[in-house]
Coordinates of C-alpha atoms in Angstrom, one line a residue:
Chain L
X1 CA 133.3 58.8 -58.9
X2 CA 136.1 56.5 -59.9
X3 CA 139.5 56.7 -58.2
X4 CA 142.9 55.7 -59.5
X5 CA 144.0 53.1 -56.9
X6 CA 147.7 53.8 -57.5
X7 CA 147.3 57.4 -56.0
X8 CA 146.4 58.0 -52.4
X9 CA 142.7 58.4 -52.1
X10 CA 142.8 61.4 -49.7
X11 CA 144.8 63.3 -52.4
X12 CA 142.2 62.5 -55.1
X13 CA 139.4 63.6 -52.8
X14 CA 141.2 67.0 -52.4
X15 CA 141.5 67.3 -56.1
X16 CA 137.9 66.4 -56.6
X17 CA 136.8 69.2 -54.1
X18 CA 139.2 71.7 -55.7
X19 CA 137.6 71.0 -59.0
X20 CA 134.1 71.5 -57.5
X21 CA 135.2 74.8 -56.0
X22 CA 136.9 76.2 -59.0
X23 CA 134.2 75.3 -61.5
X24 CA 131.5 76.8 -59.4
X25 CA 129.7 73.7 -58.3
X26 CA 130.8 74.8 -54.8
X27 CA 130.9 78.6 -54.5
X28 CA 132.9 80.7 -52.0
X29 CA 131.3 80.4 -48.6
X30 CA 129.2 77.4 -49.6
X31 CA 128.6 74.6 -47.1
X32 CA 130.2 71.3 -47.9
X33 CA 128.2 68.1 -47.6
X34 CA 128.6 66.3 -44.3
X35 CA 131.6 64.0 -44.0
X36 CA 129.7 60.8 -44.1
X37 CA 127.6 62.0 -47.0
X38 CA 130.7 62.8 -49.0
X39 CA 132.1 59.3 -48.1
X40 CA 128.9 57.7 -49.4
X41 CA 128.8 59.9 -52.5
X42 CA 132.4 59.1 -53.4
X43 CA 132.3 55.5 -52.1
X44 CA 135.3 56.0 -49.8
X45 CA 136.1 55.7 -46.1
X46 CA 134.9 58.4 -43.7
X47 CA 138.5 58.6 -42.3
X48 CA 139.9 59.3 -45.7
X49 CA 137.4 62.1 -46.3
X50 CA 138.3 63.5 -42.9
X51 CA 142.0 63.4 -43.7
X52 CA 141.4 65.3 -47.0
X53 CA 139.2 67.9 -45.3
X54 CA 141.8 68.4 -42.4
X55 CA 144.5 69.2 -44.9
X56 CA 142.2 71.6 -46.8
X57 CA 141.4 73.3 -43.5
X58 CA 145.1 73.6 -42.7
X59 CA 145.9 75.1 -46.1
X60 CA 142.9 77.5 -45.8
X61 CA 140.8 76.5 -48.8
X62 CA 138.0 75.4 -46.5
X63 CA 136.9 76.5 -43.1
X64 CA 135.5 74.5 -40.3
X65 CA 132.8 76.1 -38.1
X66 CA 132.2 74.3 -34.9
X67 CA 128.9 72.6 -34.8
X68 CA 127.9 73.9 -38.3
X69 CA 130.2 72.0 -40.7
X70 CA 132.7 72.8 -43.3
X71 CA 132.5 75.7 -45.7
X72 CA 134.4 76.8 -48.8
X73 CA 136.5 79.8 -47.8
X74 CA 135.0 83.1 -48.6
X75 CA 138.5 84.5 -49.2
X76 CA 138.6 84.8 -53.0
X77 CA 142.3 85.7 -52.9
X78 CA 143.0 82.3 -51.4
X79 CA 140.8 80.6 -54.1
X80 CA 142.6 82.5 -56.8
X81 CA 145.9 81.3 -55.3
X82 CA 144.5 77.7 -55.4
X83 CA 143.6 78.1 -59.0
X84 CA 147.0 79.4 -59.9
X85 CA 148.6 76.5 -58.0
X86 CA 146.5 73.9 -59.9
X87 CA 147.2 75.5 -63.3
X88 CA 151.0 75.5 -62.5
X89 CA 150.9 71.9 -61.5
X90 CA 149.2 70.9 -64.7
X91 CA 151.5 73.0 -66.8
X92 CA 154.6 71.5 -65.0
X93 CA 153.6 68.1 -66.2
X94 CA 153.2 69.1 -69.8
X95 CA 156.4 71.2 -69.6
X96 CA 158.4 68.2 -68.2
X97 CA 157.1 65.9 -70.9
X98 CA 157.7 68.3 -73.8
X99 CA 161.2 69.1 -72.4
X100 CA 161.9 65.4 -72.3
X101 CA 161.3 65.4 -76.1
X102 CA 164.2 67.9 -76.4
X103 CA 161.9 70.9 -77.2
X104 CA 163.3 74.3 -76.2
X105 CA 161.1 76.8 -74.2
X106 CA 160.4 78.7 -77.5
X107 CA 159.4 75.5 -79.3
X108 CA 157.1 74.6 -76.4
X109 CA 155.3 78.0 -76.5
X110 CA 155.1 77.8 -80.3
X111 CA 153.6 74.2 -80.1
X112 CA 151.1 75.2 -77.5
X113 CA 149.9 78.2 -79.7
X114 CA 149.7 75.9 -82.7
X115 CA 147.7 73.4 -80.7
X116 CA 145.2 76.0 -79.5
X117 CA 144.8 77.4 -83.0
X118 CA 144.2 74.0 -84.5
X119 CA 141.8 73.0 -81.7
X120 CA 139.9 76.3 -82.3
X121 CA 139.8 75.6 -86.0
X122 CA 138.5 72.1 -85.4
X123 CA 135.7 73.5 -83.2
X124 CA 134.6 76.0 -85.8
X125 CA 133.9 73.4 -88.4
Chain M
X1 CA 144.3 56.3 -30.4
X2 CA 143.0 53.3 -28.5
X3 CA 142.9 49.8 -29.7
X4 CA 139.8 47.7 -30.3
X5 CA 141.7 44.4 -31.0
X6 CA 145.1 43.2 -29.7
X7 CA 146.3 39.7 -30.5
X8 CA 149.6 38.4 -29.2
X9 CA 151.5 35.2 -30.0
X10 CA 148.4 33.5 -31.3
X11 CA 149.0 30.0 -32.6
X12 CA 146.3 27.6 -33.9
X13 CA 146.5 23.9 -34.8
X14 CA 143.9 21.7 -36.3
X15 CA 144.4 17.9 -36.3
X16 CA 148.2 18.4 -35.6
X17 CA 148.4 20.7 -38.6
X18 CA 149.7 24.2 -38.0
X19 CA 147.1 26.7 -39.4
X20 CA 148.3 30.0 -37.9
X21 CA 151.5 30.7 -35.9
X22 CA 152.7 33.6 -33.8
X23 CA 150.1 36.1 -34.9
X24 CA 150.5 39.6 -33.5
X25 CA 147.9 42.0 -34.6
X26 CA 146.6 45.3 -33.2
X27 CA 143.7 47.2 -34.7
X28 CA 142.9 50.8 -33.7
X29 CA 139.3 52.0 -33.2
X30 CA 137.4 53.5 -36.1
X31 CA 139.1 51.7 -39.0
X32 CA 138.0 49.7 -41.9
X33 CA 140.7 47.0 -42.5
X34 CA 140.9 44.5 -45.3
X35 CA 141.9 40.9 -44.4
X36 CA 143.5 39.4 -47.4
X37 CA 145.0 36.1 -48.3
X38 CA 144.5 33.1 -50.6
X39 CA 141.7 30.6 -50.1
X40 CA 142.7 28.4 -47.2
X41 CA 145.2 30.9 -45.8
X42 CA 143.4 31.0 -42.5
X43 CA 141.3 34.3 -42.8
X44 CA 138.1 32.7 -41.6
X45 CA 140.0 30.8 -38.9
X46 CA 141.5 34.0 -37.6
X47 CA 138.0 35.5 -37.4
X48 CA 136.6 32.5 -35.6
X49 CA 139.5 32.8 -33.1
X50 CA 138.7 36.4 -32.5
X51 CA 135.0 35.7 -31.9
X52 CA 136.0 32.8 -29.5
X53 CA 134.3 30.1 -31.5
X54 CA 137.7 28.5 -32.1
X55 CA 140.4 28.1 -29.4
X56 CA 144.1 28.6 -30.0
X57 CA 147.1 29.5 -27.7
X58 CA 148.1 33.1 -27.2
X59 CA 146.2 36.3 -26.1
X60 CA 143.3 37.9 -27.8
X61 CA 141.9 41.1 -26.3
X62 CA 138.8 42.8 -27.7
X63 CA 138.2 46.2 -26.0
X64 CA 139.2 45.3 -22.5
X65 CA 137.9 41.7 -22.4
X66 CA 140.0 38.6 -23.0
X67 CA 137.8 35.5 -22.2
X68 CA 136.1 33.9 -25.2
X69 CA 132.6 34.3 -23.8
X70 CA 133.1 38.0 -22.9
X71 CA 134.6 38.6 -26.4
X72 CA 131.5 37.3 -28.1
X73 CA 129.5 40.3 -26.7
X74 CA 131.9 42.8 -28.3
X75 CA 132.2 41.2 -31.7
X76 CA 129.6 41.1 -34.5
X77 CA 130.6 38.3 -36.9
X78 CA 128.8 37.7 -40.2
X79 CA 127.4 34.3 -39.5
X80 CA 126.4 32.3 -42.6
X81 CA 122.9 31.4 -41.4
X82 CA 123.6 27.7 -41.7
X83 CA 121.8 27.0 -38.4
X84 CA 118.4 28.1 -39.8
X85 CA 115.9 25.9 -41.6
X86 CA 115.5 26.8 -45.3
X87 CA 111.9 27.6 -44.8
X88 CA 112.5 30.2 -42.1
X89 CA 111.2 33.6 -43.0
X90 CA 113.6 36.6 -42.7
X91 CA 111.5 38.2 -40.0
X92 CA 111.9 35.0 -37.9
X93 CA 115.7 35.2 -38.3
X94 CA 115.5 38.9 -37.2
X95 CA 113.4 37.8 -34.1
X96 CA 116.1 35.3 -33.2
X97 CA 118.9 37.8 -33.5
X98 CA 116.9 40.2 -31.3
X99 CA 116.5 37.6 -28.6
X100 CA 120.1 36.4 -28.7
X101 CA 122.0 39.6 -28.9
X102 CA 121.2 42.4 -26.4
X103 CA 123.0 44.9 -28.7
X104 CA 120.8 44.1 -31.7
X105 CA 119.1 47.4 -32.6
X106 CA 115.8 46.7 -34.5
X107 CA 115.4 50.2 -35.8
X108 CA 118.9 50.1 -37.2
X109 CA 118.0 46.7 -38.8
X110 CA 114.9 48.2 -40.5
X111 CA 116.9 51.1 -41.9
X112 CA 119.4 48.7 -43.3
X113 CA 116.7 46.4 -44.6
X114 CA 114.9 49.3 -46.3
X115 CA 118.2 50.5 -47.9
X116 CA 119.1 46.9 -49.1
X117 CA 115.5 46.2 -50.1
X118 CA 115.1 43.1 -48.0
X119 CA 111.5 41.8 -47.7
X120 CA 110.9 40.2 -44.3
X121 CA 108.3 37.8 -45.6
X122 CA 110.7 36.0 -47.9
X123 CA 112.0 32.6 -46.8
X124 CA 115.7 31.8 -46.7
X125 CA 115.4 29.3 -49.6
X126 CA 114.0 32.0 -51.9
X127 CA 116.9 34.3 -51.5
X128 CA 119.4 34.8 -54.3
X129 CA 123.1 34.8 -53.4
X130 CA 123.2 38.6 -53.4
X131 CA 120.0 38.9 -51.3
X132 CA 121.4 36.4 -48.8
X133 CA 124.7 38.4 -48.4
X134 CA 122.6 41.6 -48.0
X135 CA 120.6 39.9 -45.2
X136 CA 123.8 38.8 -43.5
X137 CA 125.2 42.3 -43.7
X138 CA 122.0 43.9 -42.3
X139 CA 122.0 41.4 -39.4
X140 CA 125.7 41.9 -38.7
X141 CA 125.6 45.8 -38.8
X142 CA 122.4 46.0 -36.8
X143 CA 124.3 45.0 -33.7
X144 CA 125.8 48.0 -32.0
X145 CA 129.3 46.9 -31.1
X146 CA 133.0 47.8 -31.2
X147 CA 134.3 45.2 -33.7
X148 CA 132.6 43.9 -36.9
X149 CA 134.0 40.9 -38.7
X150 CA 132.7 40.5 -42.3
X151 CA 133.8 37.2 -43.8
X152 CA 134.0 37.5 -47.6
X153 CA 130.7 39.5 -48.0
X154 CA 131.2 39.9 -51.7
X155 CA 131.8 36.2 -52.7
X156 CA 130.1 35.5 -56.0
X157 CA 127.5 38.3 -56.0
X158 CA 126.6 40.7 -58.7
X159 CA 128.1 44.2 -58.9
X160 CA 124.8 46.1 -58.0
X161 CA 124.5 44.1 -54.8
X162 CA 128.2 44.6 -54.1
X163 CA 127.8 48.4 -54.4
X164 CA 124.8 48.4 -52.1
X165 CA 126.7 46.5 -49.5
X166 CA 129.7 48.7 -49.7
X167 CA 127.5 51.8 -49.4
X168 CA 125.7 50.3 -46.3
X169 CA 129.1 49.7 -44.7
X170 CA 130.1 53.3 -45.2
X171 CA 126.7 54.6 -43.9
X172 CA 126.2 52.3 -40.9
X173 CA 129.6 51.6 -39.5
X174 CA 129.6 53.5 -36.1
X175 CA 132.4 56.1 -36.0
X176 CA 134.3 54.4 -33.1
X177 CA 133.8 50.8 -34.4
X178 CA 136.4 48.9 -36.4
X179 CA 135.6 46.6 -39.2
X180 CA 137.6 43.7 -40.5
X181 CA 136.6 42.6 -44.0
X182 CA 138.1 39.5 -45.6
X183 CA 138.3 39.1 -49.3
X184 CA 140.7 37.5 -51.8
X185 CA 140.0 40.1 -54.4
X186 CA 140.8 43.5 -53.1
X187 CA 140.2 45.9 -56.0
X188 CA 136.4 46.2 -55.3
X189 CA 136.9 47.3 -51.7
X190 CA 140.3 49.1 -51.9
X191 CA 138.9 52.6 -51.9
X192 CA 137.1 52.1 -48.6
X193 CA 140.0 50.4 -46.7
X194 CA 142.2 52.3 -44.2
X195 CA 144.6 49.4 -43.9
X196 CA 145.2 45.9 -45.2
X197 CA 146.4 42.8 -43.3
X198 CA 147.7 40.0 -45.4
X199 CA 147.7 36.4 -44.0
X200 CA 150.4 34.4 -45.7
X201 CA 152.6 31.4 -44.7
X202 CA 150.4 30.9 -41.6
X203 CA 151.1 34.4 -40.2
X204 CA 150.6 38.1 -40.8
X205 CA 152.9 39.0 -43.7
X206 CA 151.9 42.6 -44.0
X207 CA 149.9 45.2 -42.0
X208 CA 150.0 48.6 -43.7
X209 CA 147.9 51.7 -44.4
X210 CA 146.5 51.7 -47.9
X211 CA 147.4 55.3 -48.7
X212 CA 151.0 54.6 -47.5
X213 CA 151.2 51.7 -49.9
X214 CA 149.9 53.9 -52.8
X215 CA 152.3 56.8 -52.1
X216 CA 155.4 54.6 -51.3
X217 CA 155.1 51.9 -53.9
X218 CA 153.1 53.8 -56.6
X219 CA 151.2 50.5 -57.0
X220 CA 147.5 49.9 -56.7
X221 CA 146.5 47.7 -53.8
X222 CA 145.7 44.6 -55.9
X223 CA 149.1 44.8 -57.6
X224 CA 150.9 45.3 -54.3
X225 CA 149.1 42.3 -52.8
X226 CA 149.9 40.1 -55.8
X227 CA 153.6 41.2 -55.7
X228 CA 153.8 39.6 -52.2
X229 CA 153.3 36.3 -53.9
X230 CA 155.9 37.0 -56.6
X231 CA 158.3 37.8 -53.8
X232 CA 159.1 41.1 -55.5
X233 CA 158.4 43.5 -52.7
X234 CA 160.5 44.1 -49.6
X235 CA 158.3 44.3 -46.6
X236 CA 159.6 44.6 -43.0

């Protein structure tokens, strides 16, 4: 995978794993690849993978089992929270950018609806 | 965390000319560190001082040893194979390494050679630039030691060879060993570096964690590095 070298790599590894967890490549309770394997797969440093995993263990999205490895949490409530958090982060960016164009909240909602309708119409062709 | 390398007040002159002055540098165990600087900045010289094949004034400690001869045993340096006859087969070079270095691990070498697709029957003169660099990497990483010094392992080689070498570094660097990799073009290795050290104006201008640079400056590592030469970034 390609990383954006302007953004801390550990942060991008976390986002990569979140994506794998929320799109079902990694399911609740699944074992994660070994740290060195992840480092090789992503072409990053083992220490950087370790940092990303440590933060995810602290926040409860993955669990470390001594001698067995790291697992996606089986706590689906926690995963639902994670998803909500990621959705809100994405929306916050869009909201800030549209707000910067002097759109009101109502106009932002209306634009978003219009966008989705047009996108849907485009796909039906 | 303990240190694998501690340099204090190192100064080196060659023919009355000051090459490096007042170098202080400490590297922790288990890191991959990029050694950056322009051609001629003294990157190779600094590596040769660490291995003990060049002598300066000041203190260099590798692990818990300070003398040049004792240091050699703790450092694996990517030698450029200049001492070998062009007709030497790779397998003979491997025999030589095994004889000279007691920490040379033959099974480790074979794993690396398989991964990098090195054929032991080939003679040195038959090797492409990329193949030659792969051989140097395999020989250097096959030693089991605390500190690895890779001097410009990506100079003038194709991108496939480069990727293979980067991958072998990630796979074969022992957890507790530290690796110092010199390069003057950082983008290709930036994602695997914990820290960078920049040699500029005969001394260490910067020693910083890469993710700290990214989060504090918002710049990629190459831009940050180049900004040091434009004089645009404050670094203390």
